[in-house]
Amino acid sequence: MRRILITGGTGQVGTEMLRHIWPDDIQLVAPTRRELDLSDCESIGNFIAAGDFCGVINCGAYTAVDRAEDEVLTAWKVNALAPAALAVASKKRGIPIVHVSTDYVFDGLKNAPYTEDDPVAPLGVYGASKEAGEQGIRTGNPHHIILRTAWIFSAHGSNFVKTMLRLGKERSLIRVVNDQRGCPTGASDIASALRLITLRLTEDKGAPVGTYNFVNAGGATWYDLAREIFEQRKGAGHEVPALEPIGTSEYPTPARRPANSRLATEKFRRDFDMKPRDWTAALQQVLASISD
């Protein structure tokens, strides 16, 4: 039996990872926070040293973007030091590591989708800590893949789609930012990509390594995403609120967001022969799984 360690098993992507169908000889090990504390680097090393793992998938992260501006140390422990510790420990065991990163490593000033080779320039603590985590992975274990993704949504956890559905029941009008553009991406689709990557890395010593982008196809603003959510809900016979597009300046937050965080996926499609589906299809699947 081949054992794969998954951190962040209760998060959106981790939950979907555990729901996916894996080969019969694969056992997924998803420890709780009590069993594996990502803010404790020593415990990370001990946990991997004691486990007979063939690979590590790091889905764990501190994702409270605004709160990170005040909780700097916690964000850096989980997003920067933990990936470095995971990389070092996995290298000692001679196994690969797959790490989930974010579009927030970019400043959003580019007008086109970001490629893997574009320079990083995070705007806040969250993005900076995640970029540092990428460096920890790269320097800690050369047998790695960093998968950058963005705007994650699912039927569970905290995300924009669930927030819109909640607000749609409470308000007749919702004001939504319309000058930030990104790539909405289903957690289940990310899990599928991680599954493909991990199996390749654990089975093929010549498998590609490095940094990749993976998001659902197509771009949108937050307003576009909200509009599509309620259009699909309306088509299913639900009452929907009115939407009003606003600018970022009308919705101030502690952390700055990149105005453009679209990610190009040509490199991933070429090396792993997997074409991401359109984000509207992923959204339809998630909405169908949410009961009122």
Short mmCIF file of C-alpha atoms in Angstrom, two decimals:
data_model
loop_
_atom_site.label_atom_id
_atom_site.label_comp_id
_atom_site.label_asym_id
_atom_site.label_seq_id
_atom_site.Cartn_x
_atom_site.Cartn_y
_atom_site.Cartn_z
CA MET A 1 0.00 0.00 0.00
CA ARG A 2 1.35 3.43 -1.00
CA ARG A 3 0.64 6.20 1.52
CA ILE A 4 0.26 9.86 0.52
CA LEU A 5 0.21 12.60 3.14
CA ILE A 6 -2.35 15.37 2.59
CA THR A 7 -2.20 18.49 4.75
CA GLY A 8 -5.20 20.76 5.02
CA GLY A 9 -7.61 17.88 4.62
CA THR A 10 -10.55 19.84 6.00
CA GLY A 11 -10.14 22.77 3.60
CA GLN A 12 -11.94 23.16 0.28
CA VAL A 13 -9.29 21.46 -1.86
CA GLY A 14 -8.32 18.92 0.80
CA THR A 15 -11.94 17.85 1.21
CA GLU A 16 -12.25 17.29 -2.52
CA MET A 17 -8.98 15.36 -2.58
CA LEU A 18 -10.40 12.89 -0.07
CA ARG A 19 -13.59 12.54 -2.10
CA HIS A 20 -11.80 11.64 -5.32
CA ILE A 21 -11.34 8.04 -6.43
CA TRP A 22 -7.71 6.96 -6.16
CA PRO A 23 -5.99 3.73 -7.24
CA ASP A 24 -6.66 0.78 -4.96
CA ASP A 25 -3.05 0.70 -3.76
CA ILE A 26 -3.13 4.33 -2.58
CA GLN A 27 -3.95 5.27 1.00
CA LEU A 28 -4.52 8.94 1.76
CA VAL A 29 -3.40 10.13 5.19
CA ALA A 30 -5.02 13.44 6.21
CA PRO A 31 -4.08 14.27 9.81
CA THR A 32 -6.09 16.70 11.89
CA ARG A 33 -4.55 19.93 13.12
CA ARG A 34 -4.07 18.27 16.52
CA GLU A 35 -2.17 15.40 14.88
CA LEU A 36 -0.07 17.67 12.64
CA ASP A 37 0.38 21.32 13.60
CA LEU A 38 1.60 23.27 10.56
CA SER A 39 2.81 26.09 12.80
CA ASP A 40 5.30 23.69 14.42
CA CYS A 41 8.15 22.88 12.05
CA GLU A 42 9.69 20.26 14.32
CA SER A 43 6.43 18.30 14.49
CA ILE A 44 6.22 18.39 10.71
CA GLY A 45 9.62 16.77 10.35
CA ASN A 46 8.84 14.15 12.96
CA PHE A 47 5.49 13.27 11.41
CA ILE A 48 6.94 12.68 7.95
CA ALA A 49 9.95 10.81 9.33
CA ALA A 50 7.64 8.42 11.19
CA GLY A 51 5.31 7.84 8.25
CA ASP A 52 5.92 5.52 5.35
CA PHE A 53 4.82 8.02 2.71
CA CYS A 54 5.47 7.96 -1.03
CA GLY A 55 4.47 11.60 -1.53
CA VAL A 56 3.20 14.77 0.15
CA ILE A 57 0.42 17.11 -1.00
CA ASN A 58 0.36 20.39 0.88
CA CYS A 59 -3.13 21.89 0.72
CA GLY A 60 -2.81 23.47 4.15
CA ALA A 61 -2.61 27.25 4.31
CA TYR A 62 -3.51 30.35 6.28
CA THR A 63 -6.06 31.89 3.89
CA ALA A 64 -7.61 34.74 5.91
CA VAL A 65 -6.28 37.43 3.56
CA ASP A 66 -7.43 40.46 5.54
CA ARG A 67 -6.72 39.04 8.99
CA ALA A 68 -3.19 38.21 7.86
CA GLU A 69 -2.37 41.91 7.84
CA ASP A 70 -2.52 41.77 11.64
CA GLU A 71 -1.63 38.10 12.24
CA VAL A 72 1.66 38.29 10.40
CA LEU A 73 3.56 35.67 12.39
CA THR A 74 0.81 33.08 12.13
CA ALA A 75 0.48 33.62 8.38
CA TRP A 76 4.23 33.22 7.88
CA LYS A 77 4.48 30.15 10.09
CA VAL A 78 1.78 28.29 8.14
CA ASN A 79 2.33 29.67 4.63
CA ALA A 80 6.13 30.02 4.57
CA LEU A 81 7.88 27.99 7.25
CA ALA A 82 5.58 24.96 7.09
CA PRO A 83 6.08 24.41 3.32
CA ALA A 84 9.85 24.69 3.86
CA ALA A 85 9.69 22.13 6.66
CA LEU A 86 7.53 19.81 4.55
CA ALA A 87 9.95 20.13 1.63
CA VAL A 88 13.03 19.39 3.74
CA ALA A 89 11.40 16.42 5.46
CA SER A 90 10.12 14.96 2.19
CA LYS A 91 13.52 15.34 0.57
CA LYS A 92 15.10 13.41 3.44
CA ARG A 93 12.64 10.59 2.74
CA GLY A 94 13.38 10.76 -0.99
CA ILE A 95 9.75 11.50 -1.91
CA PRO A 96 8.14 14.27 -4.00
CA ILE A 97 6.03 17.14 -2.69
CA VAL A 98 3.14 18.95 -4.38
CA HIS A 99 2.29 22.39 -3.02
CA VAL A 100 -0.78 24.57 -3.63
CA SER A 101 -0.04 28.27 -4.08
CA THR A 102 -1.98 31.33 -5.18
CA ASP A 103 -2.54 34.14 -7.66
CA TYR A 104 -1.83 36.60 -4.83
CA VAL A 105 1.92 36.27 -5.47
CA PHE A 106 1.34 38.79 -8.30
CA ASP A 107 0.57 42.51 -8.04
CA GLY A 108 -2.17 42.50 -10.69
CA LEU A 109 -0.66 45.24 -12.88
CA LYS A 110 -0.26 43.02 -15.95
CA ASN A 111 -3.09 43.32 -18.47
CA ALA A 112 -2.81 39.73 -19.72
CA PRO A 113 -2.98 36.41 -17.82
CA TYR A 114 0.11 35.71 -15.73
CA THR A 115 2.47 32.95 -16.78
CA GLU A 116 4.68 30.91 -14.49
CA ASP A 117 7.72 32.98 -15.49
CA ASP A 118 6.29 36.40 -14.68
CA PRO A 119 7.99 38.20 -11.76
CA VAL A 120 6.18 37.99 -8.44
CA ALA A 121 5.26 41.12 -6.46
CA PRO A 122 2.74 40.35 -3.70
CA LEU A 123 0.70 43.25 -2.35
CA GLY A 124 0.10 42.05 1.22
CA VAL A 125 1.07 39.68 4.00
CA TYR A 126 -0.90 36.73 2.64
CA GLY A 127 0.64 36.92 -0.83
CA ALA A 128 4.12 37.54 0.56
CA SER A 129 3.89 34.57 2.92
CA LYS A 130 2.66 32.31 0.11
CA GLU A 131 5.48 33.47 -2.18
CA ALA A 132 7.96 32.70 0.60
CA GLY A 133 6.36 29.25 0.88
CA GLU A 134 7.06 28.69 -2.79
CA GLN A 135 10.72 29.51 -2.19
CA GLY A 136 10.75 27.10 0.74
CA ILE A 137 9.46 24.33 -1.51
CA ARG A 138 11.94 25.08 -4.30
CA THR A 139 14.98 25.22 -2.03
CA GLY A 140 13.88 22.37 0.24
CA ASN A 141 13.10 19.65 -2.31
CA PRO A 142 13.94 19.75 -6.03
CA HIS A 143 11.43 16.94 -6.64
CA HIS A 144 8.42 19.23 -6.37
CA ILE A 145 5.52 20.82 -8.17
CA ILE A 146 4.04 24.15 -7.09
CA LEU A 147 0.50 24.56 -8.38
CA ARG A 148 -0.77 28.14 -8.40
CA THR A 149 -4.53 28.53 -8.47
CA ALA A 150 -7.13 31.21 -7.77
CA TRP A 151 -10.64 32.20 -6.68
CA ILE A 152 -11.48 28.78 -5.25
CA PHE A 153 -15.10 27.81 -4.69
CA SER A 154 -16.92 24.67 -3.56
CA ALA A 155 -20.04 23.49 -1.75
CA HIS A 156 -18.22 23.56 1.60
CA GLY A 157 -16.01 25.86 3.60
CA SER A 158 -15.93 29.64 3.23
CA ASN A 159 -15.89 31.04 -0.29
CA PHE A 160 -17.44 33.71 -2.50
CA VAL A 161 -20.14 31.46 -3.95
CA LYS A 162 -21.47 30.46 -0.55
CA THR A 163 -21.30 34.07 0.64
CA MET A 164 -23.38 35.21 -2.34
CA LEU A 165 -25.98 32.51 -1.71
CA ARG A 166 -26.25 33.59 1.92
CA LEU A 167 -26.54 37.27 1.03
CA GLY A 168 -29.11 36.43 -1.64
CA LYS A 169 -31.42 35.18 1.09
CA GLU A 170 -30.84 38.22 3.30
CA ARG A 171 -30.83 41.14 0.85
CA SER A 172 -32.75 42.35 -2.17
CA LEU A 173 -29.67 44.20 -3.50
CA ILE A 174 -26.02 43.12 -3.37
CA ARG A 175 -23.16 45.45 -4.35
CA VAL A 176 -20.25 43.53 -5.88
CA VAL A 177 -16.76 44.63 -6.95
CA ASN A 178 -16.42 44.79 -10.72
CA ASP A 179 -12.83 45.96 -11.30
CA GLN A 180 -10.91 42.91 -10.06
CA ARG A 181 -10.55 40.17 -12.66
CA GLY A 182 -9.52 36.57 -12.09
CA CYS A 183 -10.28 32.93 -12.89
CA PRO A 184 -12.98 31.33 -10.71
CA THR A 185 -11.95 27.73 -10.06
CA GLY A 186 -13.76 24.75 -8.58
CA ALA A 187 -12.00 22.98 -5.72
CA SER A 188 -12.93 19.64 -7.27
CA ASP A 189 -11.11 20.58 -10.48
CA ILE A 190 -8.01 21.55 -8.52
CA ALA A 191 -8.18 18.21 -6.71
CA SER A 192 -8.32 16.40 -10.05
CA ALA A 193 -5.20 18.25 -11.18
CA LEU A 194 -3.40 17.47 -7.92
CA ARG A 195 -4.32 13.81 -8.19
CA LEU A 196 -2.92 13.64 -11.72
CA ILE A 197 0.27 15.45 -10.74
CA THR A 198 0.90 13.40 -7.62
CA LEU A 199 0.42 10.05 -9.32
CA ARG A 200 2.81 11.11 -12.10
CA LEU A 201 5.46 12.23 -9.61
CA THR A 202 5.23 9.09 -7.50
CA GLU A 203 5.21 6.68 -10.45
CA ASP A 204 7.48 8.35 -13.02
CA LYS A 205 10.95 9.61 -12.08
CA GLY A 206 11.02 11.55 -15.36
CA ALA A 207 7.79 13.43 -14.62
CA PRO A 208 7.86 17.23 -14.97
CA VAL A 209 8.71 19.33 -11.92
CA GLY A 210 8.56 23.05 -11.20
CA THR A 211 5.86 25.71 -11.04
CA TYR A 212 2.51 25.47 -12.83
CA ASN A 213 -0.72 27.43 -13.03
CA PHE A 214 -4.06 25.67 -12.86
CA VAL A 215 -7.42 27.45 -13.00
CA ASN A 216 -10.71 26.85 -14.74
CA ALA A 217 -10.95 28.29 -18.25
CA GLY A 218 -12.29 31.79 -18.74
CA GLY A 219 -12.03 34.99 -16.75
CA ALA A 220 -14.47 37.03 -14.72
CA THR A 221 -14.83 39.87 -12.26
CA TRP A 222 -16.42 39.26 -8.89
CA TYR A 223 -19.54 40.91 -10.29
CA ASP A 224 -19.49 38.55 -13.30
CA LEU A 225 -19.20 35.59 -10.96
CA ALA A 226 -22.07 36.82 -8.78
CA ARG A 227 -24.23 37.42 -11.84
CA GLU A 228 -23.57 33.91 -13.13
CA ILE A 229 -24.36 32.41 -9.72
CA PHE A 230 -27.78 34.05 -9.65
CA GLU A 231 -28.47 33.46 -13.34
CA GLN A 232 -28.00 29.76 -12.76
CA ARG A 233 -30.12 29.94 -9.61
CA LYS A 234 -32.83 31.82 -11.49
CA GLY A 235 -32.81 29.13 -14.15
CA ALA A 236 -33.43 26.58 -11.41
CA GLY A 237 -36.49 28.50 -10.23
CA HIS A 238 -35.01 30.41 -7.28
CA GLU A 239 -35.72 34.03 -6.36
CA VAL A 240 -32.60 36.14 -6.88
CA PRO A 241 -31.51 39.61 -5.69
CA ALA A 242 -30.54 42.59 -7.79
CA LEU A 243 -26.83 43.20 -8.28
CA GLU A 244 -24.98 46.51 -8.46
CA PRO A 245 -21.39 46.68 -9.81
CA ILE A 246 -19.00 48.83 -7.74
CA GLY A 247 -15.31 49.70 -7.74
CA THR A 248 -12.70 48.40 -5.33
CA SER A 249 -12.49 51.86 -3.76
CA GLU A 250 -16.14 51.52 -2.70
CA TYR A 251 -15.40 48.30 -0.83
CA PRO A 252 -12.20 48.93 1.16
CA THR A 253 -10.47 45.99 2.83
CA PRO A 254 -7.37 45.75 5.07
CA ALA A 255 -5.44 43.85 2.38
CA ARG A 256 -5.00 45.05 -1.19
CA ARG A 257 -6.20 42.71 -3.93
CA PRO A 258 -4.57 42.37 -7.37
CA ALA A 259 -6.74 44.03 -10.04
CA ASN A 260 -5.83 41.27 -12.47
CA SER A 261 -4.95 37.79 -11.25
CA ARG A 262 -5.84 35.70 -14.28
CA LEU A 263 -3.45 32.77 -14.74
CA ALA A 264 -2.35 31.19 -18.02
CA THR A 265 -2.55 27.39 -18.07
CA GLU A 266 -0.86 26.49 -21.37
CA LYS A 267 2.18 25.01 -19.61
CA PHE A 268 0.04 22.73 -17.46
CA ARG A 269 -2.07 21.59 -20.40
CA ARG A 270 1.06 20.82 -22.42
CA ASP A 271 2.95 18.88 -19.75
CA PHE A 272 0.03 17.02 -18.16
CA ASP A 273 -2.38 16.72 -21.09
CA MET A 274 -5.32 18.03 -19.05
CA LYS A 275 -7.51 20.85 -20.34
CA PRO A 276 -9.33 22.79 -17.59
CA ARG A 277 -13.08 23.10 -18.14
CA ASP A 278 -14.88 26.44 -18.16
CA TRP A 279 -15.54 27.94 -14.74
CA THR A 280 -19.27 28.23 -15.46
CA ALA A 281 -19.49 24.43 -15.78
CA ALA A 282 -17.65 23.94 -12.49
CA LEU A 283 -20.00 26.46 -10.87
CA GLN A 284 -23.05 24.63 -12.19
CA GLN A 285 -21.84 21.40 -10.61
CA VAL A 286 -21.24 23.08 -7.25
CA LEU A 287 -24.61 24.86 -7.21
CA ALA A 288 -26.38 21.60 -8.03
CA SER A 289 -24.80 20.01 -4.94
CA ILE A 290 -25.88 22.76 -2.54
CA SER A 291 -29.26 22.20 -0.94
CA ASP A 292 -31.29 25.18 0.28
#
